[in-house]
mmCIF file of C-alpha atoms in Angstrom:
data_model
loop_
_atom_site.group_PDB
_atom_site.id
_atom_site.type_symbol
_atom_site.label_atom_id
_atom_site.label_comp_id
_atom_site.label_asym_id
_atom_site.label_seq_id
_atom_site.Cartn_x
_atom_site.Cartn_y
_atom_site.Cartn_z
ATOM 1 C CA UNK A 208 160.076 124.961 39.573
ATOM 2 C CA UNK A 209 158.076 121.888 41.108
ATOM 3 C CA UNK A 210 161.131 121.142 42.680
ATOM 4 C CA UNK A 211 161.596 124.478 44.475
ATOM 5 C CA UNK A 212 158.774 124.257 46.084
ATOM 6 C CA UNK A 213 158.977 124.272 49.715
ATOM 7 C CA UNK A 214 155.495 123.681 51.735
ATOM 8 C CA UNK A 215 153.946 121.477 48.883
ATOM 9 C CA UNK A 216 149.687 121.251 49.373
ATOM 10 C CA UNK A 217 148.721 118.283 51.229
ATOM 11 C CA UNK A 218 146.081 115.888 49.987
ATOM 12 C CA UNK A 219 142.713 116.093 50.048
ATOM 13 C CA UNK A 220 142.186 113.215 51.806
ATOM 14 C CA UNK A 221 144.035 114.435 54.832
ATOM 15 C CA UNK A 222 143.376 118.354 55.143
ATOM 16 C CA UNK A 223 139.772 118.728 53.963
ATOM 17 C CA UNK A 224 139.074 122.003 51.832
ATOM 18 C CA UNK A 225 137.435 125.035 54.351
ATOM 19 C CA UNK A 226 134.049 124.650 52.168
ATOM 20 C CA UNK A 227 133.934 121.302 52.869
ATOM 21 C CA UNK A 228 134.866 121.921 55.946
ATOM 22 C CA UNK A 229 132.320 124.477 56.949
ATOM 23 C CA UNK A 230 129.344 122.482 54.954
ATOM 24 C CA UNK A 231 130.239 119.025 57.401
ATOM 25 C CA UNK A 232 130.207 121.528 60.718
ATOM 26 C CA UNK A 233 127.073 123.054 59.482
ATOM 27 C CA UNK A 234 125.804 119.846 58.660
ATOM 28 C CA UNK A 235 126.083 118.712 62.231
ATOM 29 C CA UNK A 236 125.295 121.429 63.942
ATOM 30 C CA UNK A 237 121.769 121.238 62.079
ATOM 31 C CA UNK A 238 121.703 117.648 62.721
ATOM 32 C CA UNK A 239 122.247 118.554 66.906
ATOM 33 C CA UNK A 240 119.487 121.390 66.675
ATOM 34 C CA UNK A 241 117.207 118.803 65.215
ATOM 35 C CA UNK A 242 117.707 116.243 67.868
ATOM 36 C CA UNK A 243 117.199 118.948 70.513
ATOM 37 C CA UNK A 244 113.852 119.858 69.013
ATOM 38 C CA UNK A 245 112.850 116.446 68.889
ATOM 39 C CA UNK A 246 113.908 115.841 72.744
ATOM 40 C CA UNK A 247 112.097 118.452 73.542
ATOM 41 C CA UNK A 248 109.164 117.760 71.977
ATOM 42 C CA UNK A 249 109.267 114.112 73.560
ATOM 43 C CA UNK A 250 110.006 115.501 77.345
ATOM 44 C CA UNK A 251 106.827 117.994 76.396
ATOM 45 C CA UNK A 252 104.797 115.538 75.390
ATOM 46 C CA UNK A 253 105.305 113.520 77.904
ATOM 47 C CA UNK A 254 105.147 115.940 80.438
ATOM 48 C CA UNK A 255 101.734 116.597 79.180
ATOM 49 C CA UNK A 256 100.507 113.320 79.233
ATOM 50 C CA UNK A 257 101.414 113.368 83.187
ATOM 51 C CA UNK A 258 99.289 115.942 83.593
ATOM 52 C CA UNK A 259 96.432 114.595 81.559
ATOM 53 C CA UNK A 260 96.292 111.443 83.511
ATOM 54 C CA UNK A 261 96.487 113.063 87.092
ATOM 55 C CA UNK A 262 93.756 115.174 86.309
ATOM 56 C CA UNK A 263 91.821 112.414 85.165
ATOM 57 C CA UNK A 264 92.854 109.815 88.058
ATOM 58 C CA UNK A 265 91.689 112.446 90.259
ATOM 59 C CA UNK A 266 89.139 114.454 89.273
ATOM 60 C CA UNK A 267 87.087 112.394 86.911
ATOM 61 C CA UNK A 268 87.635 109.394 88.511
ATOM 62 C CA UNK A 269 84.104 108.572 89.592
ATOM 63 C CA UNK A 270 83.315 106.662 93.035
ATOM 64 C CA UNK A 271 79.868 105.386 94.821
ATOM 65 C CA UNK A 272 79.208 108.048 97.409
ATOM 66 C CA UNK A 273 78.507 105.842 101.170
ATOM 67 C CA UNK A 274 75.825 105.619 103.088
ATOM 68 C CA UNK A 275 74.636 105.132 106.999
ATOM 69 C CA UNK A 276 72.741 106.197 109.520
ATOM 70 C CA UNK A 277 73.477 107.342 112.797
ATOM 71 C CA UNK A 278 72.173 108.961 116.181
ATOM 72 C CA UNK A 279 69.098 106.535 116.517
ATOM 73 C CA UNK A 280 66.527 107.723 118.984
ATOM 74 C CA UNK A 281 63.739 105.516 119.604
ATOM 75 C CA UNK A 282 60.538 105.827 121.974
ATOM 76 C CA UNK A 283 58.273 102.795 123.580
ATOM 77 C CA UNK A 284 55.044 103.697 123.552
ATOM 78 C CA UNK A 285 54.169 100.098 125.434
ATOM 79 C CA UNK A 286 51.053 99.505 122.759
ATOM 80 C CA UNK A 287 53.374 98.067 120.442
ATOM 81 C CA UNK A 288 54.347 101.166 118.314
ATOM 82 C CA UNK A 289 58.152 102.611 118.436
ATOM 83 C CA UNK A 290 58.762 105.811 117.429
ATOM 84 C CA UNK A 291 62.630 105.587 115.556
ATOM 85 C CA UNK A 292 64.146 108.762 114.319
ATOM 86 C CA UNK A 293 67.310 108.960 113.121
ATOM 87 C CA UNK A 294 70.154 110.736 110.980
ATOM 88 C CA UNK A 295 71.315 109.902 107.734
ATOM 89 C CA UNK A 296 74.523 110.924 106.654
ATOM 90 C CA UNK A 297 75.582 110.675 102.917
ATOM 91 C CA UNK A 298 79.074 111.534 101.577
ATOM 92 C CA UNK A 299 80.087 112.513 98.418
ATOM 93 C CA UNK A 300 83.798 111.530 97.794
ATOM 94 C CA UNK A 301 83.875 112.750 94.217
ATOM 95 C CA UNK A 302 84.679 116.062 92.615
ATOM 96 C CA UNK A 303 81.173 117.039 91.501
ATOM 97 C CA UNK A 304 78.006 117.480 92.563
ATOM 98 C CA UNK A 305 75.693 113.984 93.769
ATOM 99 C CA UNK A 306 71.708 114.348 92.854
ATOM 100 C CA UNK A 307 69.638 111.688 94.507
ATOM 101 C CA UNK A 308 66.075 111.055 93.846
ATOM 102 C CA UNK A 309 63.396 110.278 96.734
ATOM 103 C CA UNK A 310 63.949 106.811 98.629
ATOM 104 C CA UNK A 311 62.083 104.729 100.328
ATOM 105 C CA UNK A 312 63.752 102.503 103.431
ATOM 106 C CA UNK A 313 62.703 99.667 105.123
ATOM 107 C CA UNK A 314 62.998 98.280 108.686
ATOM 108 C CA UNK A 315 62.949 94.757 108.654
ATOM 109 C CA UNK A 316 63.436 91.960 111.290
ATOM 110 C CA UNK A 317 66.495 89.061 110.969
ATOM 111 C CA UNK A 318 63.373 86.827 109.058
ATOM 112 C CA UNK A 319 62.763 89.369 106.346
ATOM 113 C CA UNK A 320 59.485 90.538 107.584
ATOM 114 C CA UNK A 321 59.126 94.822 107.419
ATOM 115 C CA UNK A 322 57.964 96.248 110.772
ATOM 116 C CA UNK A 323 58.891 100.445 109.677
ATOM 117 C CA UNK A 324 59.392 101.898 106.898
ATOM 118 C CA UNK A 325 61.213 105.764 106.334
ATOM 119 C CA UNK A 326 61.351 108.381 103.464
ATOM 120 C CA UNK A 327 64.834 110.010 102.355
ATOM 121 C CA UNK A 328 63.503 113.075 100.911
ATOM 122 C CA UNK A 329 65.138 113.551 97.058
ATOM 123 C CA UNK A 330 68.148 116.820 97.293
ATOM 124 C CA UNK A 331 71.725 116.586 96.235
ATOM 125 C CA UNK A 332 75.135 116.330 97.708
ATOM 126 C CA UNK A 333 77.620 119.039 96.848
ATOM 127 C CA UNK A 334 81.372 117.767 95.864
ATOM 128 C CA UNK A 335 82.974 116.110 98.532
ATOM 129 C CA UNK A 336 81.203 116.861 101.739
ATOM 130 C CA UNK A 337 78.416 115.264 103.384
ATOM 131 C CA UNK A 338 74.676 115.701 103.572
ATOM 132 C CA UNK A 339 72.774 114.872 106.387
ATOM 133 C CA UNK A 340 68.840 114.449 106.463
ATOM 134 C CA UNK A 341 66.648 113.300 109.253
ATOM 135 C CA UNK A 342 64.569 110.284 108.834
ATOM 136 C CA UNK A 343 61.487 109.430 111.119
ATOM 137 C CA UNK A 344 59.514 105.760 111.163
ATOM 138 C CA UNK A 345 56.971 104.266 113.533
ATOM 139 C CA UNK A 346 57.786 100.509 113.815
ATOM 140 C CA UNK A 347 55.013 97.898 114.812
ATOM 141 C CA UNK A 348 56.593 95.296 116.754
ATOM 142 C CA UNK A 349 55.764 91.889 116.020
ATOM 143 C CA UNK A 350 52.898 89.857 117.516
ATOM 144 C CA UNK A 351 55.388 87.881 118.994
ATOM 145 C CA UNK A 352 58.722 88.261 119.706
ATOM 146 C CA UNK A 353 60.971 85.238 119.557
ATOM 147 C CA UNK A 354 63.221 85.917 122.352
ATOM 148 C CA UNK A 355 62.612 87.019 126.113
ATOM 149 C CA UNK A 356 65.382 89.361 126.784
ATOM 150 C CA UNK A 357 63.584 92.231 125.168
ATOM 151 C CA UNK A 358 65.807 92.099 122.103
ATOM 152 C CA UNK A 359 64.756 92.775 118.433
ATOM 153 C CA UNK A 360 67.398 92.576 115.834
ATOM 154 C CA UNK A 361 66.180 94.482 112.765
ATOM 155 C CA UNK A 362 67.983 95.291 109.698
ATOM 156 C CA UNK A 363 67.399 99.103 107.954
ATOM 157 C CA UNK A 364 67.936 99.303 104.008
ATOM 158 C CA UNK A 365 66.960 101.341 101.545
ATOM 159 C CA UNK A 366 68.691 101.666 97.531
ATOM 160 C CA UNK A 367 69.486 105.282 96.650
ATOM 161 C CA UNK A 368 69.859 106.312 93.102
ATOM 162 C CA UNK A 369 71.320 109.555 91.405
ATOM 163 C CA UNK A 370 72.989 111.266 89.320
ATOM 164 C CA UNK A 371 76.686 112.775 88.950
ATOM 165 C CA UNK A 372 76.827 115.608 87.052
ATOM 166 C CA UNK A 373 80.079 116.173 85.801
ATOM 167 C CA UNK A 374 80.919 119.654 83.758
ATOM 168 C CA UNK A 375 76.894 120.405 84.282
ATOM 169 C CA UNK A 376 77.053 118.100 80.775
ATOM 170 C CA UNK A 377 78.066 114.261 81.510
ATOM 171 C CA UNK A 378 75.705 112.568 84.106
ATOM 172 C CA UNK A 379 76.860 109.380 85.770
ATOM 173 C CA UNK A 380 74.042 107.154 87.229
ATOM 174 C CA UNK A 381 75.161 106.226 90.791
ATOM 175 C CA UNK A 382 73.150 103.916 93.381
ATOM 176 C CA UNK A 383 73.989 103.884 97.272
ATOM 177 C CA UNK A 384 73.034 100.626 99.089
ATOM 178 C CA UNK A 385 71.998 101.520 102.700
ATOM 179 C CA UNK A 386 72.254 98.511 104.369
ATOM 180 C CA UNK A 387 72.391 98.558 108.729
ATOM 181 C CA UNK A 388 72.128 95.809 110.709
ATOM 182 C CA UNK A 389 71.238 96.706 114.911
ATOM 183 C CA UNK A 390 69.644 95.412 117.421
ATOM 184 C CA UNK A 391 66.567 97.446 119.579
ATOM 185 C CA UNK A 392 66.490 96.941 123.401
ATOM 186 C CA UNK A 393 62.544 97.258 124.221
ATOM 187 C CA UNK A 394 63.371 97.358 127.865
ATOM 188 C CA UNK A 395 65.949 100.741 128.196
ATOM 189 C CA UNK A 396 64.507 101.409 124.434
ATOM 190 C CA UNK A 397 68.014 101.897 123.191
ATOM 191 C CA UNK A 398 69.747 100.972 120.005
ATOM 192 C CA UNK A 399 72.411 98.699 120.129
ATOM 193 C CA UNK A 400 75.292 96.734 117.693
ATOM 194 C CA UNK A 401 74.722 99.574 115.288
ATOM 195 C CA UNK A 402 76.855 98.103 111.973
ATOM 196 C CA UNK A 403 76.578 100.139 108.525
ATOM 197 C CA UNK A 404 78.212 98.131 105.926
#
């Protein structure tokens, strides 16, 4: 009867057995859904990371605020006294809110000698905007002034120093360098070469 026998059963080498053959698809269909997962979780995480540093590049990325003054009015009284008002503008490039305590500033001449002197009064800055806050000092001009055409260079500096407050719970201490160099024409009494560095 071996003999008769038509379609004889092929080897199991060639024609794998459907149990086997269902347990090797299985197997790599679980072996795909696992890679997926894992691909997944690598474009999430990255992904995530992305966000995490562009929030921190911009928002908590923390920056010295600038400094200067500007619209300088000044008054000869002839006795040697000049009355110098002024504007001082202060912006806050960061994300959160500037505090500055009270500052003194000095008006000096190009040899270092202080003829004025100005109070910043202490407030804050709110997240990126600018504060402004009028400053007022009466200069005595030197006994003797060096040159005859009515020029004084002076210099105007002052060191601010704050706080940023970031969440209302870190604090960063900050200090702002105001540092102007100009020059005062006694004769039109007029400020000129204003340069805020």
């Amino acid at each position: 009867m071996a003999t008769d026998q038509k379609y004889p059963l092929a080897p199991s080498n060639i024609m794998p057995r459907s149990d086997a053959e269902f347990a090797t698809t299985n197997f790599q269909s679980n072996n795909q859904r696992r890679k997926k997962k894992l691909r997944n979780i690598f474009l999430l995480t990255i992904f995530l990371t992305g966000i995490i540093l562009l929030f921190s590049f911009t928002f908590l990325r923390i920056k010295s605020p600038k400094i200067r003054i500007e619209n300088i009015r000044i008054t000869n009284d002839g006795d040697g006294m000049i009355n110098f008002s002024a504007q001082v503008f202060l912006r806050n490039r960061n994300f959160w809110r500037y505090d500055y305590d009270s500052t003194l500033g000095t008006i000096n001449t190009a040899e270092g000698t202080t003829i004025g002197r100005f109070v910043i009064p202490d407030g804050e800055a709110r997240r990126r905007s600018t504060q402004k806050v009028y400053v007022i000092a009466n200069i005595n001009l030197p006994s003797r002034i060096n040159n005859t055409s009515g020029i004084l260079p002076v210099i105007s500096e002052a060191k601010m120093r704050g706080k940023l407050k970031v969440f209302r719970v870190f604090r960063w201490k900050k200090t702002v360098d105001l540092s102007c160099t100009m020059s005062i024409n006694l004769t039109i009494s007029a400020i000129q070469d204003l340069d805020c560095q």
